[in-house]
Coordinates of C-alpha atoms in Angstrom, one line a residue:
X217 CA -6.0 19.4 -3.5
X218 CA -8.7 21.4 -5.3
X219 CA -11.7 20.2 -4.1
X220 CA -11.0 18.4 -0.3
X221 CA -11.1 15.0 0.7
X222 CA -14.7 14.9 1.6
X223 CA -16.4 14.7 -1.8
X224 CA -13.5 13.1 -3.5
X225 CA -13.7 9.7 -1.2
X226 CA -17.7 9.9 -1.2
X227 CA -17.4 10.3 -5.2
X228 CA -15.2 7.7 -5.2
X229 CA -17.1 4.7 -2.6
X230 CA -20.2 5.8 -5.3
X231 CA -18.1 4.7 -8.1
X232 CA -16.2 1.5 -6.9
X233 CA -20.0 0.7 -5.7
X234 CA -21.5 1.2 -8.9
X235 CA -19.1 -0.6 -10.9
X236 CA -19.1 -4.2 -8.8
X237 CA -23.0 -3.7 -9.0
X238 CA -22.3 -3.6 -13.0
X239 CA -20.4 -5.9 -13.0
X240 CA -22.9 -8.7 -11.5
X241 CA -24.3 -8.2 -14.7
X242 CA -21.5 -9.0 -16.9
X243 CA -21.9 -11.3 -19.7
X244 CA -18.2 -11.1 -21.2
X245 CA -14.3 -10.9 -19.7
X246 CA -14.9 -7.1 -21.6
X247 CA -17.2 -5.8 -19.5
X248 CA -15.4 -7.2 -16.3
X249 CA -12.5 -5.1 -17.3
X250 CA -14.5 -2.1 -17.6
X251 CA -16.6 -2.7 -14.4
X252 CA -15.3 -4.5 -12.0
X253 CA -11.7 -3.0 -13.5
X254 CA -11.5 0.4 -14.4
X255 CA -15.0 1.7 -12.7
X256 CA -14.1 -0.2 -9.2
X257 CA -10.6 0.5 -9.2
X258 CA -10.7 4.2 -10.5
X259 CA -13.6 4.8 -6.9
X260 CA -11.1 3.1 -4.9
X261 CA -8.1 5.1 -5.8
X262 CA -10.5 8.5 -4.9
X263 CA -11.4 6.8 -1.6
X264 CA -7.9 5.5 -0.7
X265 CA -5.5 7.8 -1.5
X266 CA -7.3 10.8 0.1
X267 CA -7.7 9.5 3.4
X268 CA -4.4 8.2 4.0
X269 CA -3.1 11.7 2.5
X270 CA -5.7 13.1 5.4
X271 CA -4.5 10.8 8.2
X272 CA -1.4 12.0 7.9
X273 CA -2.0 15.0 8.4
X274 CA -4.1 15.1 11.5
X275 CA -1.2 13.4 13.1
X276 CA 2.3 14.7 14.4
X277 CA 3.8 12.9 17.3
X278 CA 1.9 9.1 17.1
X279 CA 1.4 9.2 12.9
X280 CA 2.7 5.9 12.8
X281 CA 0.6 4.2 15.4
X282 CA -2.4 5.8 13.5
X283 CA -1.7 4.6 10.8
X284 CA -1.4 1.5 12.1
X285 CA -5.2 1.5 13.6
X286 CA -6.8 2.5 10.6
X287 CA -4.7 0.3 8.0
X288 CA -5.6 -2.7 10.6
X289 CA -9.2 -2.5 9.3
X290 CA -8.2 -3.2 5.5
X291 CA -6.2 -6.9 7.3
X292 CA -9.3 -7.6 9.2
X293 CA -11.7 -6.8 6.4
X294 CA -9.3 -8.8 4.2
X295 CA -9.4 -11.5 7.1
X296 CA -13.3 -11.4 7.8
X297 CA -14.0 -11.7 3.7
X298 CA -11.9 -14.4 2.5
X299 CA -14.4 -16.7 3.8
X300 CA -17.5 -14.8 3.5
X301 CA -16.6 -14.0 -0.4
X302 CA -16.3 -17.8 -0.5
X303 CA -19.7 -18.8 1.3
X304 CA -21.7 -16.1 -0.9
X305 CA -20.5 -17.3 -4.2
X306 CA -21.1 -21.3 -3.0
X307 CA -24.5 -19.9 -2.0
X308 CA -25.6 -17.5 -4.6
X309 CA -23.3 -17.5 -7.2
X310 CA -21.1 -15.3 -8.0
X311 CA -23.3 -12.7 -9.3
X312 CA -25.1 -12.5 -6.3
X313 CA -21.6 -12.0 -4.3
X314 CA -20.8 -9.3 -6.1
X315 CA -24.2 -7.6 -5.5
X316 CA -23.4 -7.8 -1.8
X317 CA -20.1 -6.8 -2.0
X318 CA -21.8 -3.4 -4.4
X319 CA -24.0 -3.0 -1.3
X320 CA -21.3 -3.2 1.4
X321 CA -19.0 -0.7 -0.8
X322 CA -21.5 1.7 -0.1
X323 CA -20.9 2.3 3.6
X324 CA -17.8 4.4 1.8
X325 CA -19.6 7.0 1.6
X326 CA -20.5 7.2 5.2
X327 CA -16.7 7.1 6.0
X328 CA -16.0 10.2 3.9
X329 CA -18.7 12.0 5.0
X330 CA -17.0 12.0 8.8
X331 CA -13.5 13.5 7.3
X332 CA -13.0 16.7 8.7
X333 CA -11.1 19.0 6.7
X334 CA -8.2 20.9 8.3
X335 CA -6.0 23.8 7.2
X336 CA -2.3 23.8 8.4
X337 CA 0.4 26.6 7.8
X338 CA 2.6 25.9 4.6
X339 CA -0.6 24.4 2.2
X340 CA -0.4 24.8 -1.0
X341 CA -2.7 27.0 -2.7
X342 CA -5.9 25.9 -4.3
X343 CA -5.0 27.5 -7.4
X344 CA -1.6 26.2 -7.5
X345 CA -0.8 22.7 -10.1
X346 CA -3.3 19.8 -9.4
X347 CA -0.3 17.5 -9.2
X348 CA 3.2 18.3 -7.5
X349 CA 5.1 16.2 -10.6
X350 CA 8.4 18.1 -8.8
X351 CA 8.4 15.3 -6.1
X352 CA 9.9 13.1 -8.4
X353 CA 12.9 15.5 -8.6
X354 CA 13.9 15.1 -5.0
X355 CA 16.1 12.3 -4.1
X356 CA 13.7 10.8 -1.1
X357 CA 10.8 10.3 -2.7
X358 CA 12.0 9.1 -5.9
X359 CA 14.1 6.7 -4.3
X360 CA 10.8 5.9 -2.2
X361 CA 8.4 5.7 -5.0
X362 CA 10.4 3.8 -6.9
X363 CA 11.3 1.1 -4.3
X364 CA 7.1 0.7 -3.9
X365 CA 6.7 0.4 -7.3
X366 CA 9.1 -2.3 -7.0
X367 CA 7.4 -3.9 -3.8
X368 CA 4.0 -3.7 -5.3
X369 CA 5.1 -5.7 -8.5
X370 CA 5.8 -8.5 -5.9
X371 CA 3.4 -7.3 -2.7
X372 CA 0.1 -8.8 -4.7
X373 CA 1.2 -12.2 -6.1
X374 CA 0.1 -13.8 -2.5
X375 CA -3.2 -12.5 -2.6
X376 CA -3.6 -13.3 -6.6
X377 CA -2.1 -17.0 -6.2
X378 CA -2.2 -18.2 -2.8
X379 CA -5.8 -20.0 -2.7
X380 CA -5.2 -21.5 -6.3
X381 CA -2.1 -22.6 -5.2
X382 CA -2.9 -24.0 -2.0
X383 CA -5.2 -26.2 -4.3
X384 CA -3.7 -27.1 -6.5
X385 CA -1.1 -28.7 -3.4
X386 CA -4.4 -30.6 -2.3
X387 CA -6.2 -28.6 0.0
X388 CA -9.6 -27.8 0.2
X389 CA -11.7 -24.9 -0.6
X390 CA -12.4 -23.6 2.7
X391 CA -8.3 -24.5 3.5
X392 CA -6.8 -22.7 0.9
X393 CA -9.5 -19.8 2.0
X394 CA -8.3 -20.2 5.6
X395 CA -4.5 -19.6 4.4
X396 CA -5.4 -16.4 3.0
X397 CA -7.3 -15.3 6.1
X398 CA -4.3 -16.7 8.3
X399 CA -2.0 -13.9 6.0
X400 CA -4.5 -11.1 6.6
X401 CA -5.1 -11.9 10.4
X402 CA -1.4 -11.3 10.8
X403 CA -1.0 -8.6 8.6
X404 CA -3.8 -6.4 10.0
X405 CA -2.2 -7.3 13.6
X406 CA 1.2 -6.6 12.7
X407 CA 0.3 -3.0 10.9
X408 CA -0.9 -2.5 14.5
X409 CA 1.9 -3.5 16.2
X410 CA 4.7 -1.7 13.8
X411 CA 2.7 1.3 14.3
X412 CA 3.7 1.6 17.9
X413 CA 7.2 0.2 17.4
X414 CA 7.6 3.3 14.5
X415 CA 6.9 5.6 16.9
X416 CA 9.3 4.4 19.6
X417 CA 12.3 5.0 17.3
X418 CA 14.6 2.3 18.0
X419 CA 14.9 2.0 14.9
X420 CA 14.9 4.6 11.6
X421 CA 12.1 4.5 9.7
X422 CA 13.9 4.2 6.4
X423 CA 15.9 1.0 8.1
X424 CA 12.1 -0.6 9.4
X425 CA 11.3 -0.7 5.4
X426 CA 14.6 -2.2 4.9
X427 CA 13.8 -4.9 7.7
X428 CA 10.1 -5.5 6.6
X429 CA 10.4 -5.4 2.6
X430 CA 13.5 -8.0 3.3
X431 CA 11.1 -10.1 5.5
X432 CA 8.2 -9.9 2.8
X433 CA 10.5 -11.2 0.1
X434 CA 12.1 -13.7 2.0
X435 CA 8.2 -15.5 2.9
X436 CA 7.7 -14.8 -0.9
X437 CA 10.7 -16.8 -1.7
X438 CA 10.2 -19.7 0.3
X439 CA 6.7 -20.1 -0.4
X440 CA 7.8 -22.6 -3.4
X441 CA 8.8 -25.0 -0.2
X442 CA 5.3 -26.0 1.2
X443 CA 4.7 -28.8 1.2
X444 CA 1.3 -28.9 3.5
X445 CA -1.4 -27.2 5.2
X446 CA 1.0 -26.0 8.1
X447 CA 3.9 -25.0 5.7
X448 CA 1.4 -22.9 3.8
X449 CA 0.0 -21.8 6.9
X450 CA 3.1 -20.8 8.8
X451 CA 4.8 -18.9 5.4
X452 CA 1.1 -17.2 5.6
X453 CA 1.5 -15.9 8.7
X454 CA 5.3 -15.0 7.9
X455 CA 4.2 -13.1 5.0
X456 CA 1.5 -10.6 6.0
X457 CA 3.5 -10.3 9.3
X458 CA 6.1 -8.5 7.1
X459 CA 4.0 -6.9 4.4
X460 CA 1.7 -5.6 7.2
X461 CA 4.6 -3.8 8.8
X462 CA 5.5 -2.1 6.1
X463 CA 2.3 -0.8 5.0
X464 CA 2.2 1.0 8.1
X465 CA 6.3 2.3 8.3
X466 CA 5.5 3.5 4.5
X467 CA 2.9 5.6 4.9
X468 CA 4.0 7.1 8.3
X469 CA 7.9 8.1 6.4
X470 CA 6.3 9.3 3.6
X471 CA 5.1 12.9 5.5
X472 CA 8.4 13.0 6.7
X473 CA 9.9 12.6 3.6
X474 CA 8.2 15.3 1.4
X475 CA 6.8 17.5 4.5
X476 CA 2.9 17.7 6.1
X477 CA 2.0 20.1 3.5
X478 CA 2.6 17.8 0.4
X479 CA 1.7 14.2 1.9
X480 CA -1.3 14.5 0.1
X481 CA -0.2 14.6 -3.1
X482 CA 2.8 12.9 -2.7
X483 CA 0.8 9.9 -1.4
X484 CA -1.3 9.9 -4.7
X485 CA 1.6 9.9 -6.5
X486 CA 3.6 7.0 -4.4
X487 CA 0.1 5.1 -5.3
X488 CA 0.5 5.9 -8.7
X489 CA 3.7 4.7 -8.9
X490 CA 2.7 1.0 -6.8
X491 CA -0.4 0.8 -9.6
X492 CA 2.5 0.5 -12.3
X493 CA 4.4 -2.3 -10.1
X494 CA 0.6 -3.6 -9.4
X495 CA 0.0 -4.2 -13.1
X496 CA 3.0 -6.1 -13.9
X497 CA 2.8 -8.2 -11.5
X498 CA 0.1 -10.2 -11.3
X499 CA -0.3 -11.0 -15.0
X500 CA 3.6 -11.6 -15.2
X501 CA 3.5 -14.2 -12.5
X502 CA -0.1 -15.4 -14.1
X503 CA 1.6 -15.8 -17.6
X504 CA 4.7 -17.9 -15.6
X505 CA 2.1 -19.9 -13.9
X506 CA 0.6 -20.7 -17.4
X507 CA 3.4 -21.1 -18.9
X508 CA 5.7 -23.2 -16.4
X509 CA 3.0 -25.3 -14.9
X510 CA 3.3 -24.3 -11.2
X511 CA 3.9 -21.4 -8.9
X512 CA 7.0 -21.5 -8.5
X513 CA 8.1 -19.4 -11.3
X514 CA 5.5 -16.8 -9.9
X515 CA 6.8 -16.3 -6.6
X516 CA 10.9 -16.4 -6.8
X517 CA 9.8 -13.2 -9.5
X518 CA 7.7 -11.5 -6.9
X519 CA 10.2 -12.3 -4.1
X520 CA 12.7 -10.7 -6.0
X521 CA 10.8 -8.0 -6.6
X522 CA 10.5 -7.2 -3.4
X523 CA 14.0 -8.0 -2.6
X524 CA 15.0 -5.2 -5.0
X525 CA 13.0 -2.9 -3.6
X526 CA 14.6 -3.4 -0.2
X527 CA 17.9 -2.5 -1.6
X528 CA 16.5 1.0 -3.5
X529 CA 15.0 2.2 0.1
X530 CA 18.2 1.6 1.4
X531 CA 19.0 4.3 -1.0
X532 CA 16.7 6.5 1.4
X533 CA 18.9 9.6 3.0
X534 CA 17.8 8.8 7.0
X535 CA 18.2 5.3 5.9
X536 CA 21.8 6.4 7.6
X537 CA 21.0 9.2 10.0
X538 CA 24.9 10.5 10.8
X539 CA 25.3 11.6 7.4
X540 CA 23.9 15.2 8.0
X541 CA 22.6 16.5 11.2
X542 CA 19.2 17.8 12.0
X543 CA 21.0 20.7 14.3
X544 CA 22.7 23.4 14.0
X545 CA 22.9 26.2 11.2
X546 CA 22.3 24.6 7.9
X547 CA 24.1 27.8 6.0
X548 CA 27.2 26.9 7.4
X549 CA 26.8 23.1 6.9
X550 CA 28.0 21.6 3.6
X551 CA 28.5 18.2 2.0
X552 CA 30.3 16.6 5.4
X553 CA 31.5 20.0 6.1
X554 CA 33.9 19.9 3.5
X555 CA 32.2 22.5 0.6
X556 CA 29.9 24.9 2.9
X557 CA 30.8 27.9 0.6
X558 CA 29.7 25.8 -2.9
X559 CA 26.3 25.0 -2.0
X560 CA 22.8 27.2 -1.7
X561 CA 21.9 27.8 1.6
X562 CA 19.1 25.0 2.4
X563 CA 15.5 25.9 2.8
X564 CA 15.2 23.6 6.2
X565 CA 17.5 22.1 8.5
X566 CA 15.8 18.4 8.4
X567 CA 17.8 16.1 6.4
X568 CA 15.3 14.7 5.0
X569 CA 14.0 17.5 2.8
X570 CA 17.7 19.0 2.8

């Protein structure tokens, strides 16, 4: 907000670069945590955040389908890497595949150098508060934040466990890699696809996360049933289907939920609030896998995650769009009709910011 999107992503594809190129020179778990942890992971929340934050705002009419296009490329990346990652640690360690992953970080700041920054009636003022904390106070997004803090706890466990597990049920290296690239494939194709299907409106956007957070902890859930290659293959496939659709249906409600003007904001905050889910999951389901001997443990707790967090966006107000209108005068228009005289007159006649 104070300084544009431009330096802040280029600052921050300097930093995540700089801190996997430390960390190839680890010597102890401590330094991993403040390299390839708090150094990598504080660049790519300036890079990330930003440009979604951005995105959204260079959009109106297709948001969703372009969000859809330019979350596809962390799925493919995700896809392309799984197996790459693999063949450069087998080949030159794992020191040396960090220093390639440090050199391919760098192309980050290339990407914020092309973001073009754009000035649309209703911004905030520069000088204003560096973070709108008064989001949090409105109904819609802290029902939404909440629900992907929720999501996020169980969102990661596939991509934390899914190789270990698929080897410790007996497949190889290079098959327990190809299930995780199966689960990106189809969640970088699916983003795609639910960004057109967003924009068509056949269904709300609040009722797509419904659908697509249901789906994700339904694969999570069953994942505990695999027996084989194929089973871990096909719930793969299930899995980043679902959790690639609702990457893209979240960010493209989330600028109608708080307005154009405040996405960007809101969208660091949102992050913010997946980060907390982010960090209790993982190790939770890590310390049920130590503890219980298998996986199982670990992903009925992130499916039900995730199945919580479908119930708190169905908390969403256009998760049922007849309950207020978007026409008509809004001073005249009370709870239902039934208390117009009671209530402030409303800023804005979209129930969503009502």
């Amino acid at each position: 907000m104070r300084f544009g999107a431009r330096p802040v992503v280029m600052l921050g594809g300097l930093l995540s670069s700089l801190g996997v190129f430390w960390a190839s020179f680890s010597t102890s778990l401590l330094q991993l945590y403040l390299t390839l942890g708090f150094l990598t992971g504080f660049g790519w929340a300036l890079a990330f955040a930003p440009v979604m934050g951005t995105l959204s705002r260079y959009f109106s009419s297709r948001r969703s389908l372009a969000m859809g296009l330019a979350l596809t490329g962390n799925g493919l990346s995700s896809f392309a890497f799984s197996p790459l990652l693999r063949l450069l640690a087998d080949s030159l360690a794992w020191r040396g595949a960090l220093l390639a992953t440090s050199a391919l970080g760098l192309h980050l700041l290339v990407c914020g150098a092309l973001l073009r920054p754009l000035s649309l009636r209703g911004d905030l003022s520069h000088s204003g508060p560096a973070f709108d904390l008064g989001l949090f106070a409105e109904r819609g997004f802290a029902a939404f934040s909440f629900g992907a803090a929720l999501l996020a706890a169980g969102y990661f466990t596939p991509y934390v466990h899914l190789e270990p597990y698929g080897r410790a049920m007996g497949l190889g290296p290079y098959e327990a890699a190809a299930v995780v690239s199966a689960a990106s494939l189809s969640d970088a194709l699916a983003r795609l696809l639910a960004g057109g299907l967003a924009d068509r409106r056949l269904l709300s956007p609040a009722r797509l996360l419904v659908l697509c957070s249901a789906l994700t902890a339904c694969s999570l859930l069953l994942f505990p049933l695999a027996s084989s290659f194929a089973d871990a293959l096909g719930l793969a496939l299930l899995y980043g289907t679902s959790a690639g659709s609702f990457a893209t249906v979240a960010f493209g409600v989330l600028p109608e939920i708080v307005g154009v003007a405040r996405v960007v904001n809101a969208t660091g905050l949102c992050l913010m609030a997946m980060s907390v889910g982010g960090l209790l999951g993982p190790p939770l389901s890590g310390f049920l896998r130590d503890l219980t001997g298998d996986f199982t443990a670990s992903f009925l707790v992130g499916g039900s995650f995730v199945l919580c967090a479908s119930g708190v966006f169905a908390a969403l107000p256009s998760f049922c769009p007849g309950c207020c209108k978007d026409d008509g005068d809004p001073r005249i228009r009370g709870i239902h009709g039934l208390v117009p005289s009671l209530l402030p007159s409303p800023l804005t006649s979209k129930c969503s910011q009502v």
